[in-house]
Amino acid sequence: MPKNSKVVKRELDDEVIESVKDLLSNEDSADDAFKKSELLVDDQEHKDVDVEEGSDVEDERPAWNSKLQYILAQVGFSVGLGNVWRFPYLCQKNGGGAYLVPYFILLMIIGIPLFFLELSVGQRIRRGSIGVWNYISPTLGGIGFASCVVCFFVALYYNVIIGWSLFYFSQSFQHPLPWDQCPLVKNASHTFVEPECEKSSATTYYWYREALNISNSLSESGGLNWKMTLCLLAAWVLVCLAMIKGIQSSGKIMYFSSLFPYVVLICFLVRGLLLNGSMDGIRHMFTPKLEIMLEPKVWREAATQVFFALGLGFGGVIAFSSYNKRDNNCHFDAVLVSFINFFTSVLATLVVFAVLGFKANIINEKCITQNSEKILKLLKIGNLSQDMIPHHINFSSITADDYNLVYDIIQKVKEEEFPALGLKSCQIEDELNKAVQGTGLAFIAFTEAMTHFPASPFWSVMFFLMLVNLGLGSMFGTIEGIITPIVDTFKVRKEILTVICCLVAFLIGLIFVQRSGNYFVTMFDDYSATLPLLIVVILENIAISQVYGMDKFMEDLKDMLGFSPNQYYYYMWKYVSPVVLLFLLVASIVQMGLSPPGYNAWIEEKATEEFLSYPPWGMIVCISLMILAILPVPIVFIVRRCNLIDDSSGSLAAVSYKRGRIIKEPVNLEGDDASLIHGKIPSELPSPNFGKNIYRKQTGSPTLDTAPNGRYGIGYLMADMPDMPESDL
């Protein structure tokens, strides 16, 4: 907003017409354009319509019922499955507790500033991503469309994960849990354990064979998995019902979907700390490995996790904030939600490694028992001498320390023969070092640990219900990032659009519930979002800092918040964040180029995972996903830069109205300034020629009343005044 806008407003207060009657009494008889126009005044006395600056015609916009509801919505969107199964893996892989240092630094450098940027533009312009970036710079209007495309791609496979969680949730109401033991196979002569399960484990077998019924490769479709198809349908029905009324329906659900995961995490933490071996897991987790922290790869992965943890670039953050009042303190919101996200990740990490420590302790005890029996057999057959075993060792109740002592003695005495003995070291650290993430953590490692819990069905129900709620919270923001911009731009009914969007997404999502569907989930997760979202956020940063102008943006924030944000944000947005994001983009491209494109396939005969390269058609799909996601940016830029489509809408719809109730004209309106082809900033809108006549309030007219929100209840100033500044936002 220009610095002199408030001065101009004060100067024009006495010039605002009192009513339509006054306006008509001052009509210029020679003004043909005005005679042909018709003004319709919304005279509902108590209807508070929020008119946005820079918007010709503005419809009433929904609003959050409370600040708490809004915060829970943002928390639900940003805190997702990645906090539970991605952050702990990265923390373990990249130096334990030392990983928190680069993560926190990058949260302050790119996380909070960019999150604050998206919150502020959404709240100020009160539009979805398409409208916001069309308004900031029409040539960069494709940013909003790219966000919508990425949101759609992510929603396609993200809801499949919710479907998987629903399936496990439905199977948890039985004791023992169905993945507790390997199934038995009967034939005419005898009964035996399922070979695929015997070669792997009960939870691994259940995930790959019972749940997914997975094929051996991406090329082997295998037909639809009907169990997962029904679960996917149920997931989309849940999303559709929750989103059909927009924030009016999803906002109420947020109270449960955003808070319930914290209840479950705290319950799991308390229960986990009471389990044997949990402290071993937590100690292993937070033991800092400082030498790893200095590696560039650690900082790249920390930056990527910060970027995706906050949901930057998706448009969900902008969509949610667009339903706020303009004077809401979005700076406080940005800091609060960012730190809640960070501490949620730490809490989830504590829970995961407390449970994995318990699991590692059980596996370690089995290892010690099995290898102790091997040692006893070797002693009986004379391969080992009884003299090398310390006298206090009791193999029937041997401890981990005693076993390690015996193991070290045998290894020193039998140096050359030791490998042939087939003994294992049975170190709990070795088990904890087996880093798992994603579905491997949630549906295999964690489920295996829960089978050893007392009352395991209860904990299984709680865990998978938590995953469903975490997924739904993120899905609400993702779908809002699609629905809100399209509704704002094309003025379609939200209910109809929501149903159509969910139905189309379900039909396309059937590729993910084939027997080979898990491989498509991996493909979309790797290629549909990472690079496109990085490019989107870089362009967002450049649009504000370079195209729109940091000084103007800081003035807008001061006008909106009532105070000037710290200059820290000025330098972050203008210099630091773009450089860090560009570095992250280059590093991601290099990493993608160095890593062979492929996926881990489950080979039924071997009962193990095996890395396979994508077939040629698979590579085409991967490349197409990235191109389609970012394609709207150059298309919109070229169309608008080169004026490839003529804007023939020069009509009275282009009149700029200054503060007041909505006035609608019977001409064909552009609708939203966020139109894909015709999007213009207010200063570029053509104005009709009303001559040099200025309509002023007549001397002696009654004082103009103001509405409770500080805006004039009736009347507009309509004038051909080139020196009248339009608001920048």
XYZ file of C-alpha atoms in Angstrom:
729
model
C 0.000 0.000 0.000
C 1.483 3.460 -0.877
C 2.719 5.460 2.036
C 0.362 8.353 1.315
C -2.771 6.195 1.054
C -4.060 7.131 4.493
C -3.491 10.847 3.801
C -5.417 10.564 0.555
C -8.256 8.781 2.359
C -8.536 11.603 4.877
C -8.536 14.180 2.098
C -11.297 12.339 0.271
C -13.538 11.699 3.275
C -15.436 14.949 2.703
C -15.775 14.213 -0.978
C -17.548 10.884 -0.705
C -21.131 10.968 -1.905
C -23.824 10.276 0.619
C -25.977 7.945 -1.402
C -26.996 6.873 -4.871
C -29.548 9.658 -4.817
C -26.815 12.257 -4.385
C -24.811 10.589 -7.099
C -27.688 10.731 -9.559
C -28.446 14.346 -8.728
C -24.931 15.283 -9.780
C -25.033 13.296 -12.981
C -23.456 14.959 -16.006
C -26.024 14.953 -18.801
C -23.294 14.677 -21.400
C -21.814 11.607 -19.833
C -23.207 8.811 -22.007
C -21.100 6.116 -20.424
C -22.501 6.855 -17.018
C -26.104 6.928 -18.288
C -25.738 3.439 -19.642
C -24.481 2.103 -16.343
C -26.555 0.900 -13.463
C -25.504 0.819 -9.830
C -26.891 -1.799 -7.509
C -26.279 -1.117 -3.845
C -26.199 -3.858 -1.275
C -28.271 -2.148 1.398
C -28.483 -4.907 3.934
C -27.942 -2.943 7.088
C -26.336 -5.595 9.170
C -24.487 -7.541 6.506
C -20.782 -6.959 6.968
C -19.172 -7.412 3.596
C -15.435 -7.235 3.514
C -14.325 -5.308 0.455
C -10.745 -5.792 -0.511
C -8.614 -3.063 -1.897
C -7.669 -3.685 -5.480
C -10.724 -5.793 -6.100
C -13.501 -4.448 -8.275
C -16.273 -6.686 -7.076
C -15.843 -8.735 -3.964
C -18.119 -11.412 -2.623
C -18.550 -12.136 1.025
C -15.730 -14.403 2.151
C -16.016 -17.096 4.825
C -14.015 -16.635 7.996
C -12.650 -18.825 10.763
C -14.916 -19.193 13.788
C -11.993 -18.559 16.110
C -8.258 -18.018 16.166
C -7.804 -21.450 17.750
C -9.591 -23.116 14.849
C -7.284 -21.373 12.394
C -4.114 -22.294 14.308
C -5.241 -25.924 14.526
C -5.876 -25.932 10.778
C -2.366 -24.645 10.041
C -0.846 -27.075 12.546
C -2.870 -29.951 11.094
C -1.665 -29.087 7.597
C 2.017 -28.663 8.477
C 2.243 -31.543 10.967
C 1.803 -34.664 8.888
C 3.077 -38.170 8.370
C 6.567 -36.854 7.598
C 6.969 -35.675 11.192
C 6.427 -39.230 12.410
C 8.253 -41.348 9.861
C 10.660 -39.011 8.046
C 12.156 -36.719 10.708
C 13.235 -39.537 13.101
C 14.933 -41.342 10.198
C 16.853 -38.204 9.158
C 17.775 -37.519 12.762
C 19.202 -41.014 13.177
C 20.913 -41.015 9.798
C 22.510 -37.574 10.081
C 24.214 -37.437 13.436
C 21.545 -38.044 16.048
C 21.104 -35.040 18.309
C 23.609 -33.074 16.224
C 21.108 -33.052 13.341
C 18.841 -30.774 15.354
C 21.409 -27.962 15.073
C 21.384 -27.552 11.259
C 17.633 -28.206 11.228
C 16.946 -25.399 13.706
C 19.305 -22.985 11.924
C 17.608 -23.631 8.584
C 14.196 -23.340 10.230
C 15.163 -19.787 11.213
C 16.703 -18.937 7.814
C 14.175 -20.330 5.348
C 11.397 -21.965 7.349
C 9.859 -19.201 9.449
C 10.549 -16.315 6.987
C 8.963 -18.101 4.015
C 6.083 -19.395 6.129
C 5.486 -15.815 7.330
C 5.626 -14.610 3.723
C 2.912 -17.020 2.572
C 0.712 -16.276 5.578
C 0.972 -12.522 5.047
C 0.212 -12.451 1.304
C -2.763 -14.773 1.754
C -4.155 -12.716 4.613
C -3.546 -9.372 2.886
C -4.981 -10.193 -0.538
C -7.545 -12.702 0.767
C -7.293 -14.992 -2.213
C -6.041 -18.480 -2.939
C -2.642 -19.042 -4.508
C -3.813 -18.233 -8.057
C -5.327 -14.891 -7.084
C -2.408 -13.916 -4.848
C 0.349 -14.344 -7.415
C -1.744 -12.938 -10.263
C -2.246 -9.865 -8.126
C 1.425 -9.533 -7.193
C 2.599 -9.949 -10.790
C 0.309 -11.128 -13.612
C 3.257 -12.464 -15.623
C 4.099 -14.725 -12.670
C 0.493 -15.801 -12.255
C 1.427 -19.335 -13.276
C 2.937 -19.830 -9.806
C -0.546 -20.298 -8.381
C -1.559 -22.772 -11.061
C 1.670 -24.734 -10.545
C 0.855 -24.946 -6.819
C -2.575 -26.350 -7.656
C -1.105 -28.988 -9.977
C 1.437 -30.087 -7.360
C -1.295 -30.207 -4.709
C -3.345 -32.452 -6.973
C -0.426 -34.810 -7.637
C 0.374 -35.059 -3.925
C -3.277 -35.547 -2.962
C -3.515 -38.486 -5.382
C -0.986 -40.627 -3.543
C -1.191 -39.087 -0.057
C -4.753 -40.279 0.342
C -3.612 -43.780 -0.616
C -1.458 -43.772 2.524
C -4.538 -42.789 4.530
C -6.291 -45.746 2.874
C -3.485 -48.062 4.017
C -3.828 -46.700 7.551
C -7.582 -47.268 7.441
C -7.004 -50.883 6.420
C -4.612 -51.523 9.322
C -6.973 -49.665 11.662
C -9.839 -51.951 10.648
C -7.681 -55.044 11.175
C -6.550 -54.000 14.659
C -9.787 -54.996 16.413
C -8.708 -58.584 17.022
C -6.440 -60.458 19.374
C -3.857 -61.570 18.562
C -3.128 -59.044 15.834
C -3.173 -60.651 12.359
C 0.484 -59.715 11.767
C 1.634 -61.226 15.057
C 2.558 -64.659 13.677
C 3.381 -66.160 10.306
C 0.420 -67.999 8.767
C 0.445 -71.778 8.479
C -0.109 -73.541 5.166
C -1.771 -76.956 5.111
C -1.490 -79.574 2.439
C -2.496 -83.219 2.217
C 0.384 -84.545 4.316
C 1.510 -81.854 6.761
C 1.344 -78.218 7.916
C 4.189 -75.745 7.469
C 4.933 -72.039 7.831
C 4.363 -69.868 4.771
C 7.816 -69.809 3.077
C 7.687 -66.123 2.146
C 6.907 -65.230 5.756
C 9.528 -67.576 7.164
C 12.237 -65.935 5.037
C 11.264 -62.425 6.159
C 9.075 -61.715 9.215
C 5.418 -61.785 10.163
C 4.908 -58.002 9.884
C 6.874 -57.753 6.626
C 4.887 -60.595 5.111
C 1.572 -59.095 6.203
C 2.436 -55.710 4.706
C 3.629 -56.933 1.326
C 1.418 -59.971 0.835
C -1.758 -59.595 2.894
C -2.195 -55.825 2.685
C -0.673 -54.836 -0.673
C -0.503 -58.248 -2.350
C 2.360 -56.622 -4.198
C 3.691 -57.644 -7.609
C 7.359 -58.218 -8.390
C 7.830 -55.069 -10.475
C 6.264 -51.856 -11.724
C 5.507 -53.429 -15.099
C 3.409 -56.213 -13.542
C 0.092 -54.519 -12.829
C -1.595 -57.557 -11.335
C -5.046 -55.931 -11.367
C -6.793 -54.011 -8.602
C -6.382 -54.879 -4.945
C -10.043 -54.686 -3.946
C -9.370 -54.341 -0.224
C -7.223 -51.270 -0.801
C -9.638 -49.938 -3.436
C -12.425 -49.867 -0.850
C -10.109 -48.254 1.695
C -9.115 -45.584 -0.845
C -12.786 -44.921 -1.576
C -13.452 -44.567 2.163
C -10.532 -42.134 2.480
C -11.834 -39.926 -0.347
C -15.363 -40.002 1.089
C -13.971 -38.782 4.426
C -12.061 -35.974 2.721
C -15.035 -34.988 0.571
C -17.471 -34.840 3.485
C -15.019 -32.833 5.566
C -14.230 -30.348 2.785
C -17.608 -29.966 1.085
C -18.483 -26.798 3.018
C -14.925 -25.468 3.020
C -13.561 -24.212 6.325
C -17.066 -24.207 7.767
C -17.013 -28.019 7.806
C -13.297 -28.865 7.900
C -12.629 -26.261 10.606
C -14.773 -28.119 13.131
C -13.091 -31.436 12.360
C -9.703 -29.809 13.016
C -10.405 -29.788 16.737
C -10.177 -33.566 16.703
C -7.868 -34.335 13.783
C -5.196 -31.857 14.931
C -5.288 -32.547 18.688
C -5.815 -36.321 18.763
C -2.331 -37.166 17.380
C -0.756 -35.310 20.324
C -2.809 -37.324 22.788
C -1.646 -40.539 21.127
C 2.009 -39.449 20.935
C 2.063 -38.526 24.629
C 0.392 -41.839 25.564
C 2.926 -43.736 23.446
C 5.797 -41.808 25.009
C 4.669 -42.563 28.562
C 4.051 -46.221 27.705
C 7.293 -46.465 25.767
C 9.405 -45.068 28.606
C 8.091 -47.845 30.851
C 9.253 -50.532 28.412
C 12.543 -52.358 28.789
C 15.174 -50.963 26.413
C 13.381 -47.697 25.604
C 16.137 -45.580 27.128
C 18.684 -47.403 24.952
C 16.779 -46.175 21.892
C 16.512 -42.588 23.144
C 20.172 -42.526 24.196
C 21.190 -43.810 20.770
C 18.964 -41.236 19.110
C 20.334 -38.167 20.855
C 23.994 -39.122 21.072
C 25.493 -36.413 18.824
C 27.840 -37.432 16.043
C 29.456 -34.055 15.429
C 31.652 -35.231 12.571
C 28.570 -36.113 10.489
C 26.986 -32.709 11.113
C 29.646 -30.962 9.009
C 28.813 -32.932 5.859
C 26.978 -30.923 3.132
C 24.499 -33.770 2.646
C 23.216 -33.301 6.198
C 22.442 -29.624 5.598
C 20.773 -30.387 2.272
C 18.495 -32.983 3.831
C 17.752 -30.702 6.791
C 16.791 -27.866 4.425
C 14.562 -30.202 2.414
C 12.828 -31.433 5.560
C 12.246 -27.864 6.834
C 10.856 -26.948 3.440
C 8.336 -29.774 3.229
C 7.504 -29.948 6.953
C 5.876 -26.497 6.827
C 4.005 -27.177 3.590
C 5.625 -24.312 1.698
C 4.578 -23.848 -1.914
C 1.492 -26.052 -1.751
C -0.932 -23.157 -1.504
C -2.648 -24.594 1.566
C -0.955 -22.066 3.851
C -2.094 -19.186 1.627
C -5.620 -20.599 1.308
C -6.087 -20.998 5.073
C -4.693 -17.540 5.859
C -6.931 -15.930 3.223
C -9.923 -16.522 5.527
C -8.368 -14.398 8.290
C -9.171 -10.829 9.187
C -6.699 -8.393 7.714
C -5.461 -7.180 11.089
C -4.637 -10.676 12.353
C -1.081 -10.983 13.707
C 0.194 -13.487 11.134
C 3.789 -12.988 12.321
C 2.876 -14.526 15.667
C 1.071 -17.335 13.815
C 4.123 -18.078 11.655
C 6.470 -18.371 14.635
C 3.970 -20.345 16.723
C 3.081 -22.924 14.041
C 6.747 -23.347 13.031
C 7.840 -24.101 16.584
C 4.867 -26.397 17.198
C 5.917 -28.277 14.072
C 9.513 -28.515 15.277
C 8.631 -29.738 18.774
C 6.131 -32.208 17.323
C 8.952 -33.691 15.241
C 11.128 -33.995 18.352
C 8.250 -35.563 20.310
C 7.592 -38.053 17.512
C 11.307 -38.877 17.422
C 11.297 -39.620 21.147
C 8.285 -41.895 20.725
C 9.679 -43.712 17.695
C 13.053 -44.454 19.254
C 11.628 -45.376 22.635
C 9.528 -48.012 20.866
C 12.352 -49.034 18.509
C 14.668 -49.328 21.519
C 12.165 -51.716 23.079
C 11.954 -53.665 19.822
C 15.750 -53.766 19.473
C 16.031 -55.049 23.033
C 13.623 -57.937 22.302
C 15.456 -58.838 19.097
C 18.779 -58.611 20.928
C 17.532 -60.963 23.655
C 16.463 -63.493 21.009
C 19.852 -63.154 19.350
C 21.647 -63.803 22.660
C 19.452 -66.831 23.413
C 20.012 -68.372 19.956
C 23.765 -67.792 19.993
C 24.107 -69.042 23.573
C 22.540 -72.312 22.416
C 25.082 -72.431 19.580
C 27.932 -71.981 22.066
C 26.584 -74.806 24.257
C 26.454 -77.109 21.217
C 30.017 -76.159 20.274
C 31.123 -76.923 23.833
C 29.438 -80.340 23.733
C 31.011 -81.398 20.452
C 34.409 -80.129 21.552
C 34.868 -77.254 19.075
C 35.213 -74.924 22.037
C 37.034 -75.574 25.330
C 35.190 -75.170 28.624
C 38.288 -73.462 30.045
C 37.762 -70.319 27.944
C 34.312 -69.707 29.490
C 34.406 -67.660 32.753
C 33.072 -69.627 35.747
C 30.349 -67.113 36.650
C 28.661 -67.438 33.234
C 25.267 -69.155 33.329
C 24.000 -69.751 29.779
C 20.455 -70.464 30.935
C 20.036 -66.846 32.147
C 22.882 -65.014 30.455
C 22.883 -61.203 30.346
C 23.894 -59.047 27.395
C 27.142 -58.020 29.115
C 28.078 -61.613 29.925
C 27.360 -62.732 26.363
C 29.502 -59.930 24.932
C 32.324 -61.005 27.282
C 32.113 -64.628 26.097
C 31.851 -63.509 22.457
C 35.013 -61.377 22.738
C 36.968 -64.225 24.398
C 35.979 -66.752 21.726
C 36.797 -64.238 18.963
C 40.325 -63.683 20.361
C 41.072 -67.363 20.978
C 39.609 -68.648 17.692
C 40.829 -65.905 15.381
C 41.076 -67.934 12.148
C 38.283 -70.382 12.901
C 35.864 -67.789 14.321
C 33.933 -66.932 11.087
C 33.100 -70.625 10.611
C 31.474 -70.811 14.064
C 28.570 -68.602 12.880
C 28.248 -66.565 16.050
C 26.756 -63.070 16.052
C 27.809 -60.148 18.208
C 24.233 -59.272 19.304
C 24.781 -55.562 19.910
C 21.668 -53.499 20.484
C 23.308 -50.590 18.606
C 23.505 -52.715 15.462
C 19.747 -53.147 15.491
C 19.148 -49.458 16.186
C 21.448 -48.484 13.325
C 19.114 -50.167 10.863
C 17.506 -46.925 9.727
C 13.934 -47.253 8.548
C 11.549 -44.580 7.304
C 8.186 -44.137 5.640
C 6.001 -47.187 5.255
C 8.832 -49.415 6.473
C 8.713 -47.652 9.839
C 4.934 -47.320 10.217
C 3.688 -50.591 8.752
C 6.587 -52.941 9.532
C 8.943 -51.833 12.328
C 6.394 -50.059 14.518
C 3.702 -52.683 14.032
C 6.185 -55.402 14.997
C 7.064 -53.532 18.182
C 3.395 -53.124 19.096
C 2.799 -56.875 18.912
C 4.960 -57.136 22.039
C 2.956 -54.493 23.933
C 0.501 -55.633 26.595
C -2.991 -55.027 25.177
C -1.446 -54.724 21.714
C -4.781 -54.309 19.815
C -5.555 -51.156 21.794
C -2.205 -49.572 20.946
C -2.536 -50.626 17.324
C -5.966 -48.985 17.068
C -4.585 -45.789 18.629
C -1.513 -45.708 16.392
C -3.309 -46.156 13.078
C -6.099 -43.800 14.083
C -3.343 -41.267 14.755
C -1.896 -41.853 11.274
C -5.348 -41.373 9.740
C -5.792 -38.063 11.562
C -2.297 -36.851 10.688
C -2.970 -37.676 7.057
C -6.407 -36.053 7.032
C -5.053 -32.830 8.551
C -2.529 -32.546 5.748
C -5.093 -33.561 3.131
C -7.459 -30.787 4.230
C -4.749 -28.198 3.572
C -3.760 -29.828 0.296
C -7.331 -29.942 -1.038
C -7.924 -26.381 0.188
C -4.870 -25.418 -1.868
C -6.753 -26.703 -4.932
C -10.349 -25.690 -4.181
C -9.897 -22.155 -2.821
C -7.887 -20.726 -5.775
C -10.254 -22.257 -8.347
C -13.378 -21.023 -6.527
C -11.864 -17.542 -6.171
C -10.857 -17.448 -9.824
C -13.673 -19.111 -11.721
C -16.542 -18.465 -9.282
C -17.789 -22.046 -9.240
C -19.759 -23.561 -6.380
C -17.426 -24.998 -3.780
C -19.630 -28.018 -3.047
C -19.798 -29.118 -6.677
C -16.097 -28.518 -7.262
C -15.146 -30.471 -4.123
C -17.210 -33.509 -5.167
C -15.834 -33.430 -8.717
C -12.245 -33.026 -7.494
C -12.524 -35.947 -5.058
C -14.251 -38.172 -7.626
C -11.639 -37.487 -10.321
C -8.819 -37.988 -7.812
C -10.281 -41.323 -6.715
C -10.579 -42.564 -10.297
C -6.997 -41.542 -11.121
C -5.874 -42.933 -7.773
C -6.893 -46.440 -8.821
C -3.404 -46.800 -10.315
C -2.093 -46.735 -6.721
C -4.267 -49.628 -5.561
C -3.130 -52.061 -8.222
C -0.819 -54.769 -7.017
C 2.002 -52.603 -8.371
C 0.495 -49.470 -6.820
C 3.131 -49.087 -4.105
C 5.768 -48.513 -6.787
C 3.661 -45.706 -8.303
C 3.386 -44.119 -4.851
C 7.195 -44.133 -4.664
C 7.425 -42.616 -8.150
C 5.002 -39.773 -7.393
C 6.619 -39.117 -4.023
C 10.080 -38.814 -5.594
C 9.272 -36.835 -8.730
C 5.925 -35.007 -8.593
C 6.633 -32.529 -5.805
C 10.277 -32.038 -4.816
C 11.696 -29.981 -7.692
C 8.435 -28.268 -8.746
C 7.764 -27.047 -5.202
C 11.299 -25.717 -4.848
C 10.888 -23.777 -8.086
C 7.478 -22.489 -6.963
C 8.807 -21.169 -3.633
C 11.862 -19.603 -5.300
C 9.535 -17.762 -7.697
C 7.320 -16.714 -4.777
C 10.329 -15.258 -3.008
C 11.519 -13.469 -6.159
C 8.014 -12.157 -6.930
C 7.861 -10.425 -3.550
C 11.480 -9.336 -3.098
C 12.336 -8.291 -6.657
C 9.157 -7.792 -8.690
C 6.787 -6.346 -6.110
C 9.498 -4.714 -4.027
C 10.600 -5.341 -0.457
C 10.049 -1.751 0.656
C 6.427 -1.785 -0.510
C 5.893 -5.208 1.024
C 7.262 -4.095 4.385
C 4.952 -1.045 4.264
C 2.015 -3.346 3.539
C 2.932 -5.504 6.513
C 3.159 -2.423 8.746
C -0.266 -1.269 7.599
C -1.753 -4.731 8.093
C -0.122 -5.725 11.396
C 0.029 -2.304 13.006
C 3.784 -2.596 13.548
C 6.878 -2.987 11.401
C 8.282 -6.529 11.275
C 11.887 -6.902 12.294
C 14.401 -5.984 9.609
C 15.664 -9.547 9.929
C 12.842 -10.607 7.610
C 13.748 -7.903 5.108
C 17.268 -9.295 4.678
C 16.123 -12.910 4.787
C 13.535 -12.394 2.041
C 15.694 -10.201 -0.143
C 19.114 -11.852 0.117
C 19.479 -14.993 2.242
C 16.400 -17.113 1.494
C 16.662 -16.879 -2.333
C 20.331 -17.913 -2.193
C 19.640 -20.839 0.154
C 16.691 -21.979 -1.977
C 18.735 -21.809 -5.178
C 21.485 -23.824 -3.513
C 18.906 -26.371 -2.383
C 17.462 -26.570 -5.903
C 20.888 -27.155 -7.470
C 21.791 -29.716 -4.792
C 18.494 -31.554 -5.347
C 19.041 -31.653 -9.120
C 22.590 -32.953 -8.628
C 21.374 -35.553 -6.128
C 18.634 -36.653 -8.520
C 21.169 -36.902 -11.339
C 23.631 -38.952 -9.286
C 21.001 -41.319 -7.903
C 19.920 -43.965 -10.399
C 16.183 -43.603 -11.037
C 14.516 -46.671 -9.650
C 12.557 -48.231 -6.815
C 12.766 -51.053 -4.271
C 10.689 -53.987 -5.485
C 9.541 -56.848 -3.281
C 10.604 -60.168 -4.832
C 8.202 -62.843 -3.656
C 10.499 -65.814 -4.334
C 13.413 -64.297 -2.380
C 11.221 -62.555 0.222
C 13.518 -59.535 0.060
C 13.570 -56.076 -1.477
C 15.613 -55.558 -4.618
C 16.431 -52.268 -6.348
C 15.091 -52.097 -9.899
C 15.480 -49.349 -12.485
C 12.423 -47.733 -14.014
C 11.480 -49.025 -17.471
C 11.621 -46.455 -20.323
C 7.912 -45.672 -20.032
C 8.403 -45.215 -16.294
C 11.131 -42.628 -16.910
C 8.778 -40.803 -19.284
C 6.140 -40.689 -16.531
C 8.685 -39.364 -14.004
C 9.845 -36.583 -16.341
C 6.259 -35.777 -17.336
C 5.256 -35.328 -13.692
C 7.939 -32.699 -13.166
C 7.213 -30.905 -16.447
C 3.433 -30.851 -15.972
C 3.791 -29.492 -12.445
C 5.885 -26.489 -13.481
C 4.471 -25.964 -17.004
C 1.834 -23.351 -15.981
C 4.592 -20.895 -15.013
C 6.129 -20.435 -18.498
C 2.741 -20.735 -20.249
C 1.131 -17.909 -18.267
C 4.309 -15.818 -18.512
C 4.433 -16.105 -22.323
C 0.685 -15.540 -22.798
C 0.638 -12.407 -20.699
C 4.013 -11.054 -21.691
C 3.290 -11.362 -25.390
C -0.428 -10.501 -25.129
C -1.312 -13.615 -27.105
C -4.959 -13.351 -26.074
C -6.695 -10.034 -26.605
C -8.373 -8.520 -23.563
C -11.577 -7.147 -25.006
C -13.237 -6.600 -21.661
C -12.777 -2.828 -21.603
C -16.066 -1.933 -19.989
C -17.543 -0.343 -16.955
C -16.513 -3.402 -15.016
C -13.055 -1.892 -14.826
C -14.112 1.047 -12.622
C -12.129 1.106 -9.375
C -14.309 1.524 -6.332
C -12.929 2.898 -3.112
C -13.993 1.326 0.178
C -17.654 0.672 0.879
C -20.354 -1.853 0.309
C -20.381 -3.951 -2.781
C -21.565 -2.330 -6.006
C -22.226 -4.681 -8.883
C -22.683 -3.683 -12.483
C -24.763 -5.584 -15.037
C -21.879 -5.801 -17.471
C -19.817 -8.922 -18.027
C -17.361 -8.796 -15.151
C -13.904 -10.216 -15.184
C -14.809 -11.782 -11.853
C -11.596 -12.210 -9.962
C -8.438 -10.355 -10.835
C -6.873 -13.778 -10.642
C -8.115 -14.870 -14.069
C -5.536 -17.072 -15.768
C -5.353 -15.089 -19.014
C -6.727 -11.660 -18.167
C -5.243 -11.213 -14.680
C -4.171 -7.633 -14.104
C -3.018 -5.620 -11.172
C -5.414 -2.823 -10.293
C -3.240 -0.085 -11.759
C -3.382 -1.819 -15.133
C -7.167 -2.005 -15.275
C -8.692 0.248 -17.970
C -10.962 2.967 -16.658
C -14.022 4.224 -18.489
C -14.095 7.864 -19.527
C -16.416 9.821 -17.284
C -15.057 13.132 -18.458
C -13.592 15.503 -15.945
C -16.650 15.464 -13.764
C -15.967 14.620 -10.115
C -18.836 13.696 -7.853
C -18.542 15.414 -4.524
C -20.721 15.440 -1.478
C -22.990 18.457 -1.584
C -22.530 21.233 0.872
C -24.743 20.730 3.817
C -25.159 17.021 3.319
C -25.471 14.986 6.490
C -22.353 13.475 7.923
C -21.603 10.083 6.415
C -22.075 7.201 8.827
C -19.471 4.522 9.017
C -19.987 0.819 9.369
C -18.761 -0.978 12.490
C -15.713 -2.191 10.580
C -14.607 1.360 9.851
C -15.623 1.310 6.200
C -18.321 3.544 4.794
C -21.757 1.998 4.938
C -23.066 3.588 1.724
C -21.731 5.620 -1.155
C -18.599 5.558 -3.258
C -16.230 8.076 -4.682
C -16.188 7.556 -8.435
C -13.765 9.850 -10.171
C -11.270 10.004 -12.986
C -8.340 10.905 -10.763
C -4.979 9.654 -12.058
C -3.210 10.825 -8.940
C -5.352 8.697 -6.686
C -3.110 5.826 -5.520
C -4.361 2.296 -5.751
C -3.433 -0.053 -2.963
C -0.485 -2.221 -3.788
C -1.931 -5.197 -2.042
